[in-house]
Amino acid sequence: MRDREEIQFQDQDQMLQFFREQKESDVWVRVYTNELSTLPLDNMPLFAGQIMEELNIDVSEEAVKDCMGDMQMMLKFPSENKLLIVPIRYTALKTLCDRAGISGLSITSYDERPYHSVLTPAERAETLSMCLRHFKNRSLVLLRDEKISAVMSGDERDYSVMPVADLMEILMESLQERFENYKFVVGITSHEMTKADFDINDETMAEEFKEKVGETEVALDVSNVIIRLQLVTSDVGRFSATLIPSITMGNVSVRIGEPLKLRHKGCEVSEFADVCEKIFSMFKDGMKRMEEMASIPIRDCSKALEDMAKRADLPIKGIKAAQEAMVQECGVNCTGFELFYYMYWIIDYYCQYMEEKGQPLTLQQRFDMQEKAARELRMFDGE
């Protein structure tokens, strides 16, 4: 998989096979942090072959040239009685800085600003190497697709490797036992994160939700609601292994409650089975929460939506479009459920808008917006 590439899967077995192969090809190396050092890689593609020969770099010339035009830095570390020098992927910078105990604009930014000039590759590499030398703990290095994807904390009770293939197999077994009619919808992965959607197809739960919401003042059509489960995880320190309950109405997917999480820390991947055991109760709690919100009256829904969406830092263009659609559908007033639904309507609209502009949002960007919207659910708990 190339840097910043996203791969989509329409078939469950295809996705599972991809991650089984990834699990086999991944290399995790545990080293002492003070054995790590970073080397500069100036953008000189014509000299890539010469640099590789001089430093004994055992990856493709394409990977080296790609790094020259991006991170411009390599990681040097011991592995199996030899020293490896491997280009660094963009996903590794934050975790590498964490291991070095440093943060901030100067070390992480590659963008010129009026008030800030970018560090040269030599300055950045020297700074990181100097700081890494002062740490006596251990780090866990992930080598994937010819580059360093992450440098996690590596002591025994620190970062736990939980391959996506293992998580999927555990989840699918659990779904088969509890929701035998479940269906894989779509999967998508990048170097930053992975997401897989499953329709639960629990008719009893869906009918109960439609009946109870139908008894309220909700103007939205909930007759075709779909109950959906999302698996989200990351091997580069972005997310825990997470199960998110949601409902889909039309093209809009709405989170309906608190997710289940297993942190990549001091655990075994087998413990994810215990998390999956709670899926049914997670959905019941989430559906009950939405039913309660459907009974909460909201006055001047357009203003309420604008305030909530701006607090969540959602895009203005999507907010304006959602306000118009909301007033047309619901009128001047609405319910808490509808207000929350249109938060996710904004995200769906904006994603489509950017797609049509030829500037599609990344999986990470879309997920970040959904996370911000989900936090606003807490306002209905009086927080």
Short mmCIF file of C-alpha atoms in Angstrom, two decimals:
data_model
loop_
_atom_site.label_atom_id
_atom_site.label_comp_id
_atom_site.label_asym_id
_atom_site.label_seq_id
_atom_site.Cartn_x
_atom_site.Cartn_y
_atom_site.Cartn_z
CA MET A 1 0.00 0.00 0.00
CA ARG A 2 1.38 3.39 -0.99
CA ASP A 3 1.64 6.39 1.30
CA ARG A 4 -1.68 8.23 1.73
CA GLU A 5 -3.42 5.59 -0.35
CA GLU A 6 -6.80 4.26 0.76
CA ILE A 7 -7.92 0.77 -0.17
CA GLN A 8 -11.61 -0.12 -0.12
CA PHE A 9 -13.04 -3.61 0.28
CA GLN A 10 -16.52 -4.69 -0.81
CA ASP A 11 -15.99 -8.28 0.29
CA GLN A 12 -15.34 -9.55 3.82
CA ASP A 13 -13.06 -12.40 2.74
CA GLN A 14 -11.03 -10.08 0.51
CA MET A 15 -10.47 -7.69 3.41
CA LEU A 16 -9.57 -10.49 5.78
CA GLN A 17 -7.07 -11.95 3.31
CA PHE A 18 -5.42 -8.55 2.83
CA PHE A 19 -4.83 -8.19 6.56
CA ARG A 20 -3.66 -11.78 6.99
CA GLU A 21 -0.99 -11.05 4.40
CA GLN A 22 -0.16 -7.78 6.12
CA LYS A 23 0.22 -9.60 9.44
CA GLU A 24 2.68 -12.01 7.83
CA SER A 25 4.75 -9.28 6.16
CA ASP A 26 4.84 -6.80 9.07
CA VAL A 27 8.08 -6.66 11.04
CA TRP A 28 7.96 -5.53 14.69
CA VAL A 29 11.36 -4.88 16.28
CA ARG A 30 11.82 -4.22 19.99
CA VAL A 31 14.91 -2.12 20.75
CA TYR A 32 16.24 0.16 23.45
CA THR A 33 15.21 3.71 22.65
CA ASN A 34 18.76 5.02 22.99
CA GLU A 35 19.77 2.64 20.19
CA LEU A 36 17.54 4.54 17.76
CA SER A 37 18.87 7.39 15.66
CA THR A 38 17.57 9.37 12.71
CA LEU A 39 19.43 10.24 9.53
CA PRO A 40 18.63 13.07 7.08
CA LEU A 41 17.60 12.22 3.54
CA ASP A 42 17.87 15.26 1.29
CA ASN A 43 15.66 15.49 -1.77
CA MET A 44 18.22 14.32 -4.34
CA PRO A 45 16.47 11.55 -6.30
CA LEU A 46 19.26 11.33 -8.89
CA PHE A 47 21.61 10.16 -6.11
CA ALA A 48 19.15 7.69 -4.52
CA GLY A 49 20.99 4.63 -5.79
CA GLN A 50 24.36 5.92 -4.59
CA ILE A 51 22.96 6.76 -1.13
CA MET A 52 21.39 3.32 -0.85
CA GLU A 53 24.69 1.64 -1.72
CA GLU A 54 26.73 3.76 0.68
CA LEU A 55 24.35 3.20 3.62
CA ASN A 56 23.41 -0.37 2.71
CA ILE A 57 19.69 0.44 2.58
CA ASP A 58 17.70 -2.70 1.83
CA VAL A 59 14.44 -1.31 0.42
CA SER A 60 13.38 -0.33 -3.09
CA GLU A 61 14.73 2.80 -4.74
CA GLU A 62 11.11 3.93 -5.14
CA ALA A 63 10.64 3.91 -1.34
CA VAL A 64 13.78 6.00 -0.84
CA LYS A 65 12.85 8.53 -3.51
CA ASP A 66 9.35 8.78 -2.09
CA CYS A 67 10.78 9.57 1.34
CA MET A 68 13.09 12.18 -0.19
CA GLY A 69 10.06 14.11 -1.37
CA ASP A 70 8.16 13.71 1.89
CA MET A 71 9.63 13.07 5.38
CA GLN A 72 13.28 13.36 4.29
CA MET A 73 14.42 11.23 7.20
CA MET A 74 15.41 7.62 7.92
CA LEU A 75 15.56 5.54 11.08
CA LYS A 76 18.66 3.61 12.05
CA PHE A 77 18.24 0.75 14.54
CA PRO A 78 19.63 -2.71 15.39
CA SER A 79 17.79 -5.85 14.32
CA GLU A 80 19.07 -9.45 14.42
CA ASN A 81 22.72 -8.49 14.94
CA LYS A 82 22.83 -5.91 12.18
CA LEU A 83 21.98 -2.26 11.73
CA LEU A 84 19.03 -1.35 9.53
CA ILE A 85 18.42 2.00 7.89
CA VAL A 86 14.84 2.43 6.72
CA PRO A 87 12.90 5.43 5.34
CA ILE A 88 10.32 6.94 7.71
CA ARG A 89 6.64 7.16 6.78
CA TYR A 90 4.55 10.22 7.69
CA THR A 91 2.57 8.15 10.19
CA ALA A 92 5.68 7.53 12.30
CA LEU A 93 6.65 11.12 13.08
CA LYS A 94 4.37 11.66 16.08
CA THR A 95 5.25 8.38 17.77
CA LEU A 96 8.94 8.94 17.08
CA CYS A 97 8.70 12.38 18.71
CA ASP A 98 6.90 10.75 21.65
CA ARG A 99 9.79 8.31 22.12
CA ALA A 100 12.19 11.25 22.00
CA GLY A 101 10.11 13.19 24.53
CA ILE A 102 9.62 16.24 22.32
CA SER A 103 6.66 17.92 20.62
CA GLY A 104 5.64 21.16 18.99
CA LEU A 105 5.51 22.97 15.69
CA SER A 106 9.25 23.16 15.08
CA ILE A 107 9.84 19.40 15.09
CA THR A 108 6.57 18.27 13.50
CA SER A 109 5.84 20.89 10.83
CA TYR A 110 6.98 20.64 7.23
CA ASP A 111 5.09 23.75 6.12
CA GLU A 112 6.65 27.18 5.71
CA ARG A 113 4.85 29.95 7.60
CA PRO A 114 5.42 33.72 7.67
CA TYR A 115 6.70 33.46 11.24
CA HIS A 116 8.34 30.03 11.11
CA SER A 117 10.93 28.50 8.80
CA VAL A 118 11.09 24.73 8.43
CA LEU A 119 13.95 22.74 9.93
CA THR A 120 16.36 21.28 7.41
CA PRO A 121 16.44 17.47 7.21
CA ALA A 122 19.81 17.52 9.02
CA GLU A 123 18.49 19.75 11.84
CA ARG A 124 15.39 17.62 12.36
CA ALA A 125 17.33 14.35 12.35
CA GLU A 126 20.01 15.72 14.68
CA THR A 127 17.42 17.00 17.17
CA LEU A 128 15.56 13.70 17.31
CA SER A 129 18.74 11.63 17.60
CA MET A 130 20.08 13.80 20.42
CA CYS A 131 16.85 13.37 22.41
CA LEU A 132 16.48 9.64 21.71
CA ARG A 133 19.93 8.98 23.19
CA HIS A 134 18.69 10.06 26.64
CA PHE A 135 15.99 7.36 26.99
CA LYS A 136 16.88 3.98 28.49
CA ASN A 137 13.45 2.38 28.05
CA ARG A 138 12.46 0.31 25.03
CA SER A 139 10.63 1.09 21.81
CA LEU A 140 8.67 -1.09 19.39
CA VAL A 141 9.35 -0.30 15.74
CA LEU A 142 6.86 -1.22 13.00
CA LEU A 143 8.36 -1.82 9.55
CA ARG A 144 5.58 -2.06 6.96
CA ASP A 145 5.66 -1.75 3.18
CA GLU A 146 9.33 -0.73 3.09
CA LYS A 147 9.03 2.13 5.60
CA ILE A 148 8.84 2.77 9.32
CA SER A 149 5.14 3.23 10.07
CA ALA A 150 5.35 3.72 13.85
CA VAL A 151 7.71 3.72 16.83
CA MET A 152 5.59 2.73 19.81
CA SER A 153 6.48 2.40 23.50
CA GLY A 154 8.11 -1.00 23.84
CA ASP A 155 8.35 -2.09 27.48
CA GLU A 156 6.50 -5.28 28.39
CA ARG A 157 3.27 -3.65 29.63
CA ASP A 158 3.26 -0.90 27.02
CA TYR A 159 2.00 -1.11 23.44
CA SER A 160 0.22 -4.34 22.50
CA VAL A 161 0.23 -5.47 18.87
CA MET A 162 -3.31 -6.37 17.78
CA PRO A 163 -3.35 -7.27 14.07
CA VAL A 164 -6.46 -6.22 12.16
CA ALA A 165 -6.91 -9.78 10.84
CA ASP A 166 -7.13 -11.13 14.41
CA LEU A 167 -9.60 -8.43 15.47
CA MET A 168 -11.79 -9.11 12.45
CA GLU A 169 -11.82 -12.86 13.01
CA ILE A 170 -12.81 -12.43 16.65
CA LEU A 171 -15.54 -9.91 15.75
CA MET A 172 -16.96 -12.02 12.93
CA GLU A 173 -17.18 -15.07 15.17
CA SER A 174 -18.99 -13.03 17.82
CA LEU A 175 -21.41 -11.53 15.28
CA GLN A 176 -22.16 -14.98 13.87
CA GLU A 177 -23.10 -16.22 17.32
CA ARG A 178 -25.26 -13.22 18.29
CA PHE A 179 -26.47 -11.83 14.94
CA GLU A 180 -26.36 -14.70 12.46
CA ASN A 181 -27.88 -12.53 9.71
CA TYR A 182 -25.19 -9.86 9.96
CA LYS A 183 -23.72 -8.56 6.72
CA PHE A 184 -20.37 -7.04 5.86
CA VAL A 185 -20.99 -3.68 4.16
CA VAL A 186 -17.65 -2.09 3.35
CA GLY A 187 -14.10 -1.81 4.63
CA ILE A 188 -11.47 0.84 4.09
CA THR A 189 -7.87 1.11 5.21
CA SER A 190 -4.96 3.53 5.05
CA HIS A 191 -1.59 3.68 6.74
CA GLU A 192 -3.25 5.69 9.52
CA MET A 193 -6.29 3.58 10.37
CA THR A 194 -8.74 0.86 9.34
CA LYS A 195 -12.56 0.82 9.41
CA ALA A 196 -15.05 -1.95 8.65
CA ASP A 197 -18.86 -1.61 8.64
CA PHE A 198 -21.29 -4.43 9.42
CA ASP A 199 -25.09 -4.35 9.24
CA ILE A 200 -26.50 -6.15 12.27
CA ASN A 201 -29.87 -7.02 10.66
CA ASP A 202 -31.64 -7.49 13.98
CA GLU A 203 -35.30 -7.01 13.02
CA THR A 204 -36.56 -7.06 16.61
CA MET A 205 -34.25 -4.25 17.67
CA ALA A 206 -34.98 -2.20 14.55
CA GLU A 207 -38.77 -2.56 14.85
CA GLU A 208 -38.72 -1.66 18.52
CA PHE A 209 -36.74 1.49 17.73
CA LYS A 210 -39.08 2.52 14.87
CA GLU A 211 -42.14 1.94 17.03
CA LYS A 212 -40.90 4.00 19.97
CA VAL A 213 -39.54 6.86 17.85
CA GLY A 214 -42.76 6.82 15.82
CA GLU A 215 -44.68 7.66 18.98
CA THR A 216 -42.78 10.94 19.36
CA GLU A 217 -42.80 14.23 17.46
CA VAL A 218 -39.93 13.17 15.18
CA ALA A 219 -40.64 14.27 11.58
CA LEU A 220 -37.81 12.26 10.02
CA ASP A 221 -38.69 9.03 8.24
CA VAL A 222 -37.23 6.18 10.33
CA SER A 223 -39.01 3.39 8.45
CA ASN A 224 -35.83 2.27 6.67
CA VAL A 225 -33.41 2.56 9.57
CA ILE A 226 -30.44 0.19 9.44
CA ILE A 227 -28.51 -0.81 12.56
CA ARG A 228 -24.80 -0.75 11.82
CA LEU A 229 -21.62 -1.66 13.70
CA GLN A 230 -18.27 -0.06 12.91
CA LEU A 231 -14.90 -1.56 13.75
CA VAL A 232 -12.15 1.07 13.90
CA THR A 233 -8.52 0.44 14.77
CA SER A 234 -4.99 1.69 14.13
CA ASP A 235 -1.54 0.13 14.29
CA VAL A 236 0.23 3.49 14.49
CA GLY A 237 -1.08 4.84 17.79
CA ARG A 238 -4.12 6.75 16.50
CA PHE A 239 -6.95 4.66 18.02
CA SER A 240 -7.83 1.81 20.31
CA ALA A 241 -9.58 -1.24 18.84
CA THR A 242 -13.05 0.30 18.85
CA LEU A 243 -16.62 -0.87 18.19
CA ILE A 244 -19.04 1.96 17.39
CA PRO A 245 -22.85 1.58 17.40
CA SER A 246 -24.69 3.52 14.70
CA ILE A 247 -27.88 3.70 12.69
CA THR A 248 -28.09 4.56 9.00
CA MET A 249 -30.97 6.54 7.51
CA GLY A 250 -30.60 7.14 3.81
CA ASN A 251 -26.91 7.86 3.28
CA VAL A 252 -26.41 9.35 6.74
CA SER A 253 -24.79 7.23 9.43
CA VAL A 254 -25.44 8.45 12.98
CA ARG A 255 -23.56 7.27 16.04
CA ILE A 256 -26.02 6.37 18.77
CA GLY A 257 -24.02 5.86 21.94
CA GLU A 258 -20.75 5.19 23.66
CA PRO A 259 -18.36 2.86 21.83
CA LEU A 260 -16.59 -0.20 23.23
CA LYS A 261 -12.80 0.05 23.31
CA LEU A 262 -9.74 -2.09 23.96
CA ARG A 263 -6.57 -0.05 24.28
CA HIS A 264 -3.39 -1.26 22.61
CA LYS A 265 -1.72 -1.40 25.99
CA GLY A 266 -0.75 -4.28 28.27
CA CYS A 267 -3.26 -6.75 26.82
CA GLU A 268 -3.64 -9.71 24.49
CA VAL A 269 -5.63 -9.55 21.27
CA SER A 270 -7.75 -12.43 22.60
CA GLU A 271 -9.24 -10.00 25.15
CA PHE A 272 -11.11 -8.39 22.27
CA ALA A 273 -13.55 -11.31 22.51
CA ASP A 274 -14.64 -9.99 25.92
CA VAL A 275 -15.33 -6.60 24.33
CA CYS A 276 -17.41 -8.22 21.59
CA GLU A 277 -19.56 -9.94 24.21
CA LYS A 278 -20.96 -6.51 25.10
CA ILE A 279 -22.11 -5.57 21.58
CA PHE A 280 -25.78 -6.36 22.16
CA SER A 281 -25.98 -4.32 25.37
CA MET A 282 -24.07 -1.48 23.68
CA PHE A 283 -26.74 -1.30 20.98
CA LYS A 284 -29.59 -1.54 23.46
CA ASP A 285 -28.13 1.35 25.46
CA GLY A 286 -27.56 3.39 22.31
CA MET A 287 -31.05 2.81 20.94
CA LYS A 288 -32.57 3.74 24.28
CA ARG A 289 -30.54 6.93 24.27
CA MET A 290 -31.83 7.90 20.82
CA GLU A 291 -35.40 7.12 21.90
CA GLU A 292 -34.98 9.45 24.86
CA MET A 293 -33.56 12.17 22.62
CA ALA A 294 -36.57 11.82 20.34
CA SER A 295 -38.68 13.05 23.27
CA ILE A 296 -36.57 16.15 23.93
CA PRO A 297 -38.11 19.27 22.32
CA ILE A 298 -35.71 21.73 20.67
CA ARG A 299 -36.88 25.28 19.99
CA ASP A 300 -35.49 27.23 17.03
CA CYS A 301 -33.78 24.13 15.65
CA SER A 302 -31.81 26.07 13.01
CA LYS A 303 -30.04 28.16 15.66
CA ALA A 304 -29.54 25.13 17.90
CA LEU A 305 -27.93 23.21 15.03
CA GLU A 306 -25.65 26.10 14.15
CA ASP A 307 -24.47 26.47 17.75
CA MET A 308 -23.83 22.76 18.18
CA ALA A 309 -22.10 22.31 14.82
CA LYS A 310 -19.82 25.31 15.35
CA ARG A 311 -18.91 23.99 18.78
CA ALA A 312 -17.91 20.74 17.08
CA ASP A 313 -15.92 22.71 14.49
CA LEU A 314 -17.90 21.28 11.56
CA PRO A 315 -17.58 23.02 8.15
CA ILE A 316 -19.65 26.17 7.67
CA LYS A 317 -20.75 25.19 4.16
CA GLY A 318 -22.28 21.98 5.49
CA ILE A 319 -23.95 23.83 8.37
CA LYS A 320 -25.77 26.25 6.06
CA ALA A 321 -27.02 23.45 3.81
CA ALA A 322 -28.14 21.40 6.82
CA GLN A 323 -30.07 24.31 8.30
CA GLU A 324 -32.08 24.67 5.10
CA ALA A 325 -32.77 20.95 4.86
CA MET A 326 -33.67 20.72 8.54
CA VAL A 327 -36.20 23.56 8.48
CA GLN A 328 -37.77 22.13 5.34
CA GLU A 329 -38.09 18.67 6.93
CA CYS A 330 -38.84 19.54 10.56
CA GLY A 331 -40.08 23.12 10.60
CA VAL A 332 -39.04 25.69 13.18
CA ASN A 333 -38.81 23.25 16.07
CA CYS A 334 -37.48 19.70 16.26
CA THR A 335 -36.35 17.00 18.69
CA GLY A 336 -32.93 16.20 20.14
CA PHE A 337 -32.76 13.14 17.89
CA GLU A 338 -33.27 15.19 14.75
CA LEU A 339 -30.75 17.76 15.89
CA PHE A 340 -28.16 15.04 16.35
CA TYR A 341 -29.07 13.43 13.02
CA TYR A 342 -28.40 16.68 11.17
CA MET A 343 -24.96 16.94 12.77
CA TYR A 344 -24.06 13.83 10.79
CA TRP A 345 -25.98 15.10 7.77
CA ILE A 346 -23.49 17.99 7.70
CA ILE A 347 -20.57 15.57 7.57
CA ASP A 348 -22.12 13.47 4.80
CA TYR A 349 -22.96 16.58 2.76
CA TYR A 350 -19.48 18.05 3.14
CA CYS A 351 -17.77 14.78 2.21
CA GLN A 352 -19.83 14.62 -0.99
CA TYR A 353 -19.13 18.29 -1.73
CA MET A 354 -15.36 17.82 -1.41
CA GLU A 355 -15.55 14.65 -3.52
CA GLU A 356 -17.27 16.58 -6.30
CA LYS A 357 -14.58 19.28 -6.07
CA GLY A 358 -11.94 16.62 -6.66
CA GLN A 359 -10.54 17.09 -3.15
CA PRO A 360 -11.88 14.05 -1.27
CA LEU A 361 -11.36 13.95 2.48
CA THR A 362 -9.16 11.23 3.89
CA LEU A 363 -10.51 8.43 6.05
CA GLN A 364 -8.84 10.09 9.03
CA GLN A 365 -10.44 13.48 8.31
CA ARG A 366 -13.91 11.98 7.97
CA PHE A 367 -13.49 10.03 11.18
CA ASP A 368 -12.23 13.08 13.07
CA MET A 369 -15.38 15.01 12.15
CA GLN A 370 -17.56 12.12 13.30
CA GLU A 371 -15.69 12.04 16.61
CA LYS A 372 -16.33 15.75 17.15
CA ALA A 373 -20.01 15.32 16.41
CA ALA A 374 -20.26 12.36 18.78
CA ARG A 375 -18.92 14.43 21.67
CA GLU A 376 -21.90 16.74 21.35
CA LEU A 377 -24.20 13.91 22.37
CA ARG A 378 -23.07 14.56 25.93
CA MET A 379 -24.92 17.86 26.02
CA PHE A 380 -28.12 15.83 26.34
CA ASP A 381 -26.73 14.30 29.52
CA GLY A 382 -26.45 17.75 31.03
CA GLU A 383 -22.68 17.84 30.70
#
